[in-house]
XYZ file of C-alpha atoms in Angstrom:
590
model
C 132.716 114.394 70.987
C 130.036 116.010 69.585
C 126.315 116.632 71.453
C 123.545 118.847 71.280
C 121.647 119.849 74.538
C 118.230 120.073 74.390
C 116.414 121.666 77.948
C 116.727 118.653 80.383
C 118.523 116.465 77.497
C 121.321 115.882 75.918
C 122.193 114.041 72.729
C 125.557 112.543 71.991
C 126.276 112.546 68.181
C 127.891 109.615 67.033
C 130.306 109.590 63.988
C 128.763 106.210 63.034
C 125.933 104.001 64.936
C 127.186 101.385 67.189
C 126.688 97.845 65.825
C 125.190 94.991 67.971
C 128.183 94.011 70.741
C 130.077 97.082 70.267
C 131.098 99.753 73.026
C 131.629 102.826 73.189
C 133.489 104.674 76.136
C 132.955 108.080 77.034
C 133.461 110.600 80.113
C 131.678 113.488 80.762
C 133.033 116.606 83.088
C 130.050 118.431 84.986
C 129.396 120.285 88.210
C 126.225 120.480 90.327
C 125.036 123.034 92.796
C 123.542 121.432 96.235
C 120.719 123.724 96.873
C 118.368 123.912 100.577
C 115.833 122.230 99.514
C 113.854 122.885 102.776
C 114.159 126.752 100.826
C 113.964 126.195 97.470
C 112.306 122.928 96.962
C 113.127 120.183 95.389
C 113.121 116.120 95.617
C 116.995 116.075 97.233
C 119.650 118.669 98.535
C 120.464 119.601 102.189
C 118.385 120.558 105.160
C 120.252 123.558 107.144
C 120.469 122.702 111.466
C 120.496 126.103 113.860
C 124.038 123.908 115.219
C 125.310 125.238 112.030
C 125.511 121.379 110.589
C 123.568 119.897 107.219
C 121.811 117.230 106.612
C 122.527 116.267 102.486
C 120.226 114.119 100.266
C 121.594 114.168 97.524
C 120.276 112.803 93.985
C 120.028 113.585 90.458
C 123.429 115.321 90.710
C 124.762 113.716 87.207
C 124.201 113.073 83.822
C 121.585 110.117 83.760
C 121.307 107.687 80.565
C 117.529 107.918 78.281
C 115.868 104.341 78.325
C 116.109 102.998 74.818
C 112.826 100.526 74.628
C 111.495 97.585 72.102
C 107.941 99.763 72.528
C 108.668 103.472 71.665
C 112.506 103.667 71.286
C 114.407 106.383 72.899
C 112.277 108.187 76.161
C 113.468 111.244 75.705
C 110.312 113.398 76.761
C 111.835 116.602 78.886
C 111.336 116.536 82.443
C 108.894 119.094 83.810
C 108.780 118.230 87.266
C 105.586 115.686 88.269
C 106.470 112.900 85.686
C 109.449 111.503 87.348
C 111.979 108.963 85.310
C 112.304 106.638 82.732
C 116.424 105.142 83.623
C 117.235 102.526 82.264
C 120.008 99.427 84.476
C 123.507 99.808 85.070
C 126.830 98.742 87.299
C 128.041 102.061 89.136
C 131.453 102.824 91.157
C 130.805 105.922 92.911
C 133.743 107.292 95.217
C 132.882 109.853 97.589
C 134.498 112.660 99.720
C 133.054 114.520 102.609
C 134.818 115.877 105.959
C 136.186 113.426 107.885
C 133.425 113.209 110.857
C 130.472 112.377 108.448
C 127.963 109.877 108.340
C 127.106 108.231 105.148
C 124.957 105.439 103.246
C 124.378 105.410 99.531
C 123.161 103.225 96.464
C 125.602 100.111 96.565
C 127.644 98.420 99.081
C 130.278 99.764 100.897
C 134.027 98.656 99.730
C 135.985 100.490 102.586
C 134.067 99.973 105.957
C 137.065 99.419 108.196
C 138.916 102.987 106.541
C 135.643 105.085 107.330
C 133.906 103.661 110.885
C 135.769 103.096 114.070
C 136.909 99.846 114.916
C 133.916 99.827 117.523
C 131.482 100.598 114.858
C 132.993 97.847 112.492
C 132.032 95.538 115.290
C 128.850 96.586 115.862
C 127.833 96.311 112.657
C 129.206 92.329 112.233
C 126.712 92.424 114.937
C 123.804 93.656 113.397
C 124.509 91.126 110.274
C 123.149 88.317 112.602
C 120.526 90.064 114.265
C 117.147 89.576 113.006
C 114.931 90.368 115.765
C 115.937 93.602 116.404
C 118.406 96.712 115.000
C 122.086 97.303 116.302
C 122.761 100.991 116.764
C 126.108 100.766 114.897
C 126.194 105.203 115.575
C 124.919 106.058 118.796
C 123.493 108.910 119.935
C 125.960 109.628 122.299
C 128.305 109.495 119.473
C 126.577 111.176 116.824
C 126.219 114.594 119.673
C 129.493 114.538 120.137
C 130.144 114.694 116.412
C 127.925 117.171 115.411
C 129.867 119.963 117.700
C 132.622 120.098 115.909
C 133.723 120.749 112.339
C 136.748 118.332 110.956
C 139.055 119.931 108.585
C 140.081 116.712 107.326
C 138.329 114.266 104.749
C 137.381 110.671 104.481
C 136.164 108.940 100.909
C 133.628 106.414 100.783
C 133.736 103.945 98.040
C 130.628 102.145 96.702
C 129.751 99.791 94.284
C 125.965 98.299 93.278
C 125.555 96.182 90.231
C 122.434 96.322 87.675
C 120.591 99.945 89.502
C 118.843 102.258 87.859
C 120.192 104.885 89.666
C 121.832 106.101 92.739
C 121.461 108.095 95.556
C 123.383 109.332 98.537
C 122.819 110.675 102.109
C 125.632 112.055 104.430
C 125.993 114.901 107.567
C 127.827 114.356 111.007
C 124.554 114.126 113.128
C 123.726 111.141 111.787
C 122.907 107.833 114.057
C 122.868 104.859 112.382
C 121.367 101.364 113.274
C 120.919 98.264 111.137
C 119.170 94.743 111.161
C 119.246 92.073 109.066
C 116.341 90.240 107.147
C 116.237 86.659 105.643
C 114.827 86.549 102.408
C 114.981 83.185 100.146
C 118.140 81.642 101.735
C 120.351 85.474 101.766
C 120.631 88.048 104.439
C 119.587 91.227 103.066
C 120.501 94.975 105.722
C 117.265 97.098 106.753
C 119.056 100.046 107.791
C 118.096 103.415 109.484
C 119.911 107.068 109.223
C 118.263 109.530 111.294
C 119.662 112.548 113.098
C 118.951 112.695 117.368
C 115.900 115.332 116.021
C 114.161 111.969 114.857
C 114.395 110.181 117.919
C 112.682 108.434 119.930
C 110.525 108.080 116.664
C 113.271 106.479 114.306
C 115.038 104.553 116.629
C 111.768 102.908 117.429
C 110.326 101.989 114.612
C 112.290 102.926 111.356
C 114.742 100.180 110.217
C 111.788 97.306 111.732
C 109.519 99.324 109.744
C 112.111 98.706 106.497
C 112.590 95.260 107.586
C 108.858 94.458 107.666
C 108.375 96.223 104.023
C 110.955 93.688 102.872
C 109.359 90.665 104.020
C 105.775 91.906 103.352
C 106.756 92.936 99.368
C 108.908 90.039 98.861
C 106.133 87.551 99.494
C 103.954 89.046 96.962
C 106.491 89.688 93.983
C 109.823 88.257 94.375
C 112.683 87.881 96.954
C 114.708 91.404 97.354
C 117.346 91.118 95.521
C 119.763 94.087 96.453
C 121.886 93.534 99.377
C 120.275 96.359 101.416
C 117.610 98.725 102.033
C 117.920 102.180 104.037
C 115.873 104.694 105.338
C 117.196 107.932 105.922
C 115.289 110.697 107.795
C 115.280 114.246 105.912
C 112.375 116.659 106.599
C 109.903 116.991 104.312
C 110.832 114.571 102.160
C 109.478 111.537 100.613
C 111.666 110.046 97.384
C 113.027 107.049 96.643
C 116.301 105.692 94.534
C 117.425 102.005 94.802
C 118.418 101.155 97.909
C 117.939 104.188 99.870
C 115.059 106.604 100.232
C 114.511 109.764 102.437
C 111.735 110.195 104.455
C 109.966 112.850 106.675
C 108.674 112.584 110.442
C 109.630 113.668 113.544
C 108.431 114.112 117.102
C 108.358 117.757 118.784
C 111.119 119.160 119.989
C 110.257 117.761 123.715
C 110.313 114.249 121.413
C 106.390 113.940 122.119
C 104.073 112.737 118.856
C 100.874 111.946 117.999
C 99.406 109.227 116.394
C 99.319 110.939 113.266
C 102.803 111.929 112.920
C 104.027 107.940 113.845
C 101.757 106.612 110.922
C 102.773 109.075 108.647
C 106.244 108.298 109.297
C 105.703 104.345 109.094
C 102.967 105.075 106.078
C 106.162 107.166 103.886
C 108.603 104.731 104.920
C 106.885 101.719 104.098
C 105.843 103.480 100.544
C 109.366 104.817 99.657
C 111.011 101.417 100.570
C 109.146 99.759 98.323
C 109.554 101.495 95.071
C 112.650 99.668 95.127
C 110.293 96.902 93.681
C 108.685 99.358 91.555
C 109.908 101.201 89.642
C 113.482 100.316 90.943
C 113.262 96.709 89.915
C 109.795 96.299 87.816
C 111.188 99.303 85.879
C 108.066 101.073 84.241
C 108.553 104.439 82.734
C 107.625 107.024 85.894
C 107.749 109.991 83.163
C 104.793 108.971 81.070
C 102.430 106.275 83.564
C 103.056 107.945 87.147
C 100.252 104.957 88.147
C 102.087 101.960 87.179
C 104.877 102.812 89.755
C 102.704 104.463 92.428
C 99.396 103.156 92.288
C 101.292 99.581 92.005
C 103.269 100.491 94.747
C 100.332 102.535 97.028
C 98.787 98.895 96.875
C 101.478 97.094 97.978
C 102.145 99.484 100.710
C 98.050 98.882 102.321
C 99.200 95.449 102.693
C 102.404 95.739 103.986
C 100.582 98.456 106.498
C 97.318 96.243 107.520
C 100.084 93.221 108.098
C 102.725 95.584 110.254
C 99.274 96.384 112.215
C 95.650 95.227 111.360
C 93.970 98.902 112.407
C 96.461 100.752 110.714
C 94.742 104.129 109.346
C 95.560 103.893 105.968
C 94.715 106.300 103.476
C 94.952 104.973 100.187
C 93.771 101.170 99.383
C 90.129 100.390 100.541
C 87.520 100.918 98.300
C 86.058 103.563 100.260
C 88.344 105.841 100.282
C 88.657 107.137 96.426
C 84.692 107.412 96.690
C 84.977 111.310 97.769
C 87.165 111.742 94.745
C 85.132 109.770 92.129
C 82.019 111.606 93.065
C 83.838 114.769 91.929
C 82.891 117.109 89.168
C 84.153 115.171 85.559
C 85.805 118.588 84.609
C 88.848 118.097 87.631
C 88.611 114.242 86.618
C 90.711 112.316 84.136
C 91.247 108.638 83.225
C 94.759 106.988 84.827
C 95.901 105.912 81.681
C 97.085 110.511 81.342
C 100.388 111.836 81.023
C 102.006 112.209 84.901
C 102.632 115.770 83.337
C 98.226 116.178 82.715
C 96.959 115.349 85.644
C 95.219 117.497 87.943
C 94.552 115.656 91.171
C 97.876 113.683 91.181
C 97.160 111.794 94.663
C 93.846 110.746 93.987
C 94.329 109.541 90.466
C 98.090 108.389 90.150
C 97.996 106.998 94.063
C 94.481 106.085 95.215
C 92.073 105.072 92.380
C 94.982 102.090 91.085
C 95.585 100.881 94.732
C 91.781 101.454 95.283
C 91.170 99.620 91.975
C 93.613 96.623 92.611
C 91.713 96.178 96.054
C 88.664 95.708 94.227
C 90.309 93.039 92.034
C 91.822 91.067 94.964
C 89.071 90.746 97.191
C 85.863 91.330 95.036
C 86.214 90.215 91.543
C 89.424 87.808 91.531
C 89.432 86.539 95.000
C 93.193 86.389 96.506
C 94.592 83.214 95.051
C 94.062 84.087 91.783
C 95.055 87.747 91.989
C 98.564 86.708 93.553
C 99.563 84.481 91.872
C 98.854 86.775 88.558
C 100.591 89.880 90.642
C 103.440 87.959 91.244
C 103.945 86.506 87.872
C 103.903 89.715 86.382
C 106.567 91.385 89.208
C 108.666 88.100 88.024
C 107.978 88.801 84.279
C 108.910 92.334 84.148
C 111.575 92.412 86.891
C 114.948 94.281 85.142
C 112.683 95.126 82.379
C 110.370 97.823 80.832
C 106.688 96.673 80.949
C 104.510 99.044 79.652
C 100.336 99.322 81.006
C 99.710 96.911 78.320
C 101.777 94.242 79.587
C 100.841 94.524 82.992
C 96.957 94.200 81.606
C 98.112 91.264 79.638
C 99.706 89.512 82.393
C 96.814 89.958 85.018
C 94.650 88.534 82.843
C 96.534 85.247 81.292
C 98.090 84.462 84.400
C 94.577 84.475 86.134
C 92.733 82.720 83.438
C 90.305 85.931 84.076
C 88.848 88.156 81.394
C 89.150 91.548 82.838
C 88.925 93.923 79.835
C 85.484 95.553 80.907
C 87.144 96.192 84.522
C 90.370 97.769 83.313
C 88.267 99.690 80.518
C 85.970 101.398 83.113
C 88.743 102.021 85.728
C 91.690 102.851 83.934
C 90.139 104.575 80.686
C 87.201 106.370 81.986
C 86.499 108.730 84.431
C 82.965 106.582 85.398
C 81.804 105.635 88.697
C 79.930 102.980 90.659
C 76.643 103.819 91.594
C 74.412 100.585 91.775
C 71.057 100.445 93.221
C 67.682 98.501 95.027
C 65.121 100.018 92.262
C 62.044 97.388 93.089
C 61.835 94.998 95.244
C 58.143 92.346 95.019
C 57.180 90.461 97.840
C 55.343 87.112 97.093
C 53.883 84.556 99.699
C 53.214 80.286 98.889
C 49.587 79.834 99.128
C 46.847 77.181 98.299
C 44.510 79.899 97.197
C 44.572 80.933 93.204
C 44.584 84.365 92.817
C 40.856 85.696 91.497
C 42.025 86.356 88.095
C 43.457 82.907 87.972
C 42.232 81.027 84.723
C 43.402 77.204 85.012
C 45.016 75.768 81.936
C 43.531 73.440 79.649
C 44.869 70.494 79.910
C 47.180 69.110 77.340
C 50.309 67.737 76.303
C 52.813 70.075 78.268
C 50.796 70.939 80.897
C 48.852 67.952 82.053
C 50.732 67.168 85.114
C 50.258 70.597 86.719
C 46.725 70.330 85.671
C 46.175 67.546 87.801
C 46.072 67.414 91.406
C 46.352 70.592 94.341
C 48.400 73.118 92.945
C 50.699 75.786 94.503
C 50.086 79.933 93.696
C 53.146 82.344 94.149
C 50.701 85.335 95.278
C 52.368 89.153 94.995
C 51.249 90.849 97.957
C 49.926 93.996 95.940
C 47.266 91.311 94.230
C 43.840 91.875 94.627
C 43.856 88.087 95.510
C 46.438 88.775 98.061
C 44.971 87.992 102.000
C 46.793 88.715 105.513
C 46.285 85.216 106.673
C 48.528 84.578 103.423
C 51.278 85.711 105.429
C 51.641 82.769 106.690
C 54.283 80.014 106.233
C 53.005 77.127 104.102
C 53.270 73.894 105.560
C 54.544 70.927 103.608
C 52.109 68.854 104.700
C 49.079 70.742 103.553
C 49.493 69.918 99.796
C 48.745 65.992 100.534
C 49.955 65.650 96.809
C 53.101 66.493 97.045
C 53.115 65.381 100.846
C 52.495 61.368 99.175
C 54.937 61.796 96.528
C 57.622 62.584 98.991
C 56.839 59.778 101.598
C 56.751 57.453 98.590
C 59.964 58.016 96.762
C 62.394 59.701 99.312
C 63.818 58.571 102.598
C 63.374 59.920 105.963
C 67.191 61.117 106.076
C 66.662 62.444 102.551
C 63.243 64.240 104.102
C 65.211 66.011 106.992
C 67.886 67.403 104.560
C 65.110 69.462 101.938
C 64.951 73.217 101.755
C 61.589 74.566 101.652
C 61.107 77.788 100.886
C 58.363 80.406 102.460
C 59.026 83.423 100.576
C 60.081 85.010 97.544
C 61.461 88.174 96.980
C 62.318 89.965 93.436
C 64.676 92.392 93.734
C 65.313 94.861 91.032
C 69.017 96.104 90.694
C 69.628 99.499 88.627
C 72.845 100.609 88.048
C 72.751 104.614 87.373
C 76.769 104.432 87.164
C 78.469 103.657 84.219
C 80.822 101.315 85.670
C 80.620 97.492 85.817
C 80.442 95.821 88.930
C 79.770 92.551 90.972
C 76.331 92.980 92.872
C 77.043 92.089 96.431
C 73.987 91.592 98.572
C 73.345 90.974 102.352
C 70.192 90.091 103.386
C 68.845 90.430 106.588
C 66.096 88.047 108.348
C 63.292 89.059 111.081
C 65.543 87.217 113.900
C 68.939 88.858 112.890
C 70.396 86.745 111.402
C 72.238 87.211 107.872
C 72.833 85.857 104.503
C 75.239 87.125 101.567
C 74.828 86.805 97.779
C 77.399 87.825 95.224
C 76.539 87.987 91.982
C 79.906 88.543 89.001
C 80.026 91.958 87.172
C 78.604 89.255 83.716
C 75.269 89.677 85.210
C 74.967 93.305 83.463
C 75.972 91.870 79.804
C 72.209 91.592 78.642
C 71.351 94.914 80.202
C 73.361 97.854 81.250
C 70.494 99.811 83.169
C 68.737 96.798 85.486
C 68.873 92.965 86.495
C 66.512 91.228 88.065
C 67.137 88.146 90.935
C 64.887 86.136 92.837
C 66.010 85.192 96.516
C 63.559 82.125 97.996
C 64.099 82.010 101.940
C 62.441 80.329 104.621
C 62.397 83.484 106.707
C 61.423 86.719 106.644
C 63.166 89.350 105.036
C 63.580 92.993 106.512
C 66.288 94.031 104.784
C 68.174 94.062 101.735
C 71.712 95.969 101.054
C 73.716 96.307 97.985
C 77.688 96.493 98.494
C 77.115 96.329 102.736
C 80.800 96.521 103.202
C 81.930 99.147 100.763
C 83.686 97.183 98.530
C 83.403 98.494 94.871
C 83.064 102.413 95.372
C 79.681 103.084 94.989
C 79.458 106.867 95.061
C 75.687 106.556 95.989
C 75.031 104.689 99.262
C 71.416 106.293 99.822
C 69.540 103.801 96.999
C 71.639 100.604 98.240
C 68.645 99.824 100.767
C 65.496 98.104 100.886
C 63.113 99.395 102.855
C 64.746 102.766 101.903
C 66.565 104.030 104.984
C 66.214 107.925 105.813
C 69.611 109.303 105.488
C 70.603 111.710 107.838
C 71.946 115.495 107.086
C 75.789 116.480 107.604
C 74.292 118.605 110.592
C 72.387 116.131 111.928
């Protein structure tokens, strides 16, 4: 046949296009050179042991098919290294031969168990099919030890088969332990599975393959039930890259098998995350080449709730609000919208990982409230699921799945490089006296105002008026306007009495909003005998006027002070004018 390659594609040349339900059949001879990638670098390859042994991860090793899409037709842009891949679905049967004493798992299920484990192992793993409260080590340790010392001159092939995957991946070396539970999801039994060399113990044995079970469960109830018989973690070094099914991931404890804190959430953080982008991209299969957010940032989300349910303290780093604030406030010239090319953006963590997890946070618990913003979430996982969505279609979906107009949101946060900044600017005090202030001039009476001519009336003094006394700063009592005292005693009841608010004190509080994005104003006020109250105003407020808004609180109490956004929830950059009575903010050396 002929073909033309072009860098990292290649073109097939037809003699004639291929009419609707028509097939074409072609094979393709190539060979691929397994590099160290602990050496070289890379997203797969081996990791070289001082026992003389290697541990292989091995992807991207063949000829892949271009997605063809309804949107933009063949996505066929090169690949340059930080935009990953645009694959689109197939049925694979992928035979493969190592020596004889290795250790494998790959994309697919298994056709030749009983030829390739011991009868022992066979067992054990009909064991772990019905465990679901805890992994059966189907390779031991003791097992795997013994293994590694030797080097087998003869071969085994493993035979695998996975239907509708966009890819496939493999993992293989004769140190490998192996343990497995299983996971009931929607009426099947799906396998969490764990392959990790003795280096990664007592780390992976611990918590890996609950750690893949969890991430099943904890995805599954916010998108759709898993729907590939298994999911497996493999431990390689300084790796963290997914393909469906299996994924490799780093962390291990020093040599002495000691770790920190740090190194045991990084481990559970990477395995959670690489697990599930089988949901996305793997499943919800958006185009990784050209929108590096719609796969991460999607799946950094998913992963902060999958990580605050495994453990509610869990120190995550990308999700919360909070914690793209640092890179928001950042100069605008290392700053670009999310909606760039993977291949065009500078700070590829911050913008492709934290600011859409960061921004979908905002949308669950600030501005859509959880109910609505699952149920949209999982509509569109079920929409798009084996398909191609694009940005817009995930916008779309969001949006008439929630009943919720979002457009100004997703215009600030995934156009724009703006930030949040929203502010106290003024804030007048006024006091409920009998006493008109001296400038007062009392109405004449007539047709509109006639009743509030008549009879005691009530003055909302500021307390910068030149009418303005200290004994004003008093509480008014009801019963002290005999007016209004009679008309109440005449027309309500005494259980209708008890029940009436009466406010003491007004406060106008002018919001600014020096940012240029659009956000709820969230308020907490705070009362002279501790106690609290919390006002949320929706991001509508600003559609009059973009620079300040104006709200009146009435409260029987007194207030001593008022905070914008008190628990960090839409990534204001400025914290220092979110107080009233301004708060003196201490120095990084203080």
């Amino acid at each position: 046949m002929s073909y033309t390659v072009n860098e990292t594609m290649m073109r097939i040349n037809l003699a004639k296009s291929l009419a609707h339900g028509e097939k074409i059949a072609l094979n393709i001879k190539w060979n691929y050179n397994i590099n160290n990638y602990m050496i070289d670098g890379g997203r797969s390859g081996y990791e070289h042991f001082k026992d003389g042994n290697n541990l292989y991860v091995l992807a991207q090793f063949y000829p892949r098919m271009a997605v063809y899409n309804d949107v933009e037709g063949w996505q066929n842009m090169q690949f340059w290294g930080s935009g990953e891949f645009a694959l689109p679905f197939g049925n694979y049967e992928v035979n493969i031969t190592v020596p004889a004493d290795h250790i494998m798992e790959a994309t697919g299920v298994l056709q030749n168990r009983a030829e390739v484990f011991t009868p022992e192992q066979v067992k054990r793993y009909a064991l772990a099919e019905n465990s679901f409260d805890k992994p059966v080590v189907i390779v031991t340790q003791a097992e795997a030890s013994e293994t590694e010392k030797g080097f087998s001159d003869k071969k085994k092939t493993w035979k695998f088969k996975a239907e509708n995957v966009r890819d496939f991946g493999i993992s293989t070396s004769r140190k490998f332990i192996l343990d497995a539970m299983a996971v009931k999801l929607g009426g099947k039994t799906v396998m969490a599975v764990s392959l990790y060399p003795k280096e990664g113990n007592p780390l992976w044995e611990q918590y890996s393959t609950r750690a893949v079970a969890h991430t099943l469960k904890s995805y599954s109830s916010y998108t759709f039930d898993y729907p590939y018989p298994k999911a497996v973690s493999v431990n390689a070094q300084d790796q963290g890259m997914e393909y469906p099914m299996i994924c490799w991931n780093f962390g291990r404890p020093d040599a002495d098998g000691k770790y920190t804190d740090r190194v045991k959430y990084g481990m559970l953080g990477v395995i959670i995350h690489e697990v599930g982008h089988n949901f996305f991209p793997m499943i919800v299969n958006s185009d990784e080449r050209q929108w590096t957010w719609m796969d991460e940032g999607l799946n950094s989300f998913m992963e902060y709730l999958a990580e605050i349910s495994w453990e509610a303290t869990f120190p995550a780093d990308r999700g919360p609000a909070a914690k793209i604030v640092p890179y928001m406030s950042g100069s605008q010239k290392n700053l670009e919208p999310i909606m760039t090319n993977s291949e065009a953006i500078k700070q590829f963590g911050n913008n492709a990982y934290g600011k859409p997890a960061a921004g979908l946070n905002i949308l669950r618990e600030t501005i859509m409230g959880h109910e609505l913003f699952d149920y949209a979430f999982k509509t569109y996982a079920n929409r798009w699921k084996f398909k191609h969505p694009t940005p817009e279609d995930f916008f779309r979906t969001m949006e008439d799945a929630s009943a919720t107009d979002l457009d100004w949101f997703i215009r600030g946060w995934f156009y724009t490089t703006d930030f949040t900044d929203i502010g106290i600017k003024e804030v007048k005090q006024y006091f409920v006296s009998n006493d008109a202030p001296k400038d007062f001039k009392a109405p004449t009476p007539n047709r509109r105002n006639r009743l509030r001519a008549t009879g005691p009336m009530v003055f909302m003094v500021n307390n910068t008026s030149e009418s303005y006394k200290p004994e004003m700063n008093k509480p008014l009592e009801i019963k002290e306007i005999k007016a209004l005292d009679e008309f109440i005693q005449t027309n309500f009841k005494p259980e209708e009495i008890a029940k009436f608010d009466s406010p003491k004190y007004f406060y106008e509080v002018t919001f600014n909003k020096p940012g240029g994005l659009v956000m709820p104003i969230i308020v907490e006020l705070t009362f002279e005998d501790g106690t609290t109250e919390n006002h949320k105003f929706p991001a509508q407020i600003w559609r009059m006027n973009d620079d300040e808004v104006t709200r009146t609180f009435a409260t029987k109490k007194v207030i001593t002070k008022i905070v914008v956004d008190p628990k960090l929830e839409t990534a204001d950059i400025d914290v220092t004018n979110n107080t009233w009575p301004k708060e003196e903010v201490k120095s990084k050396f203080d």
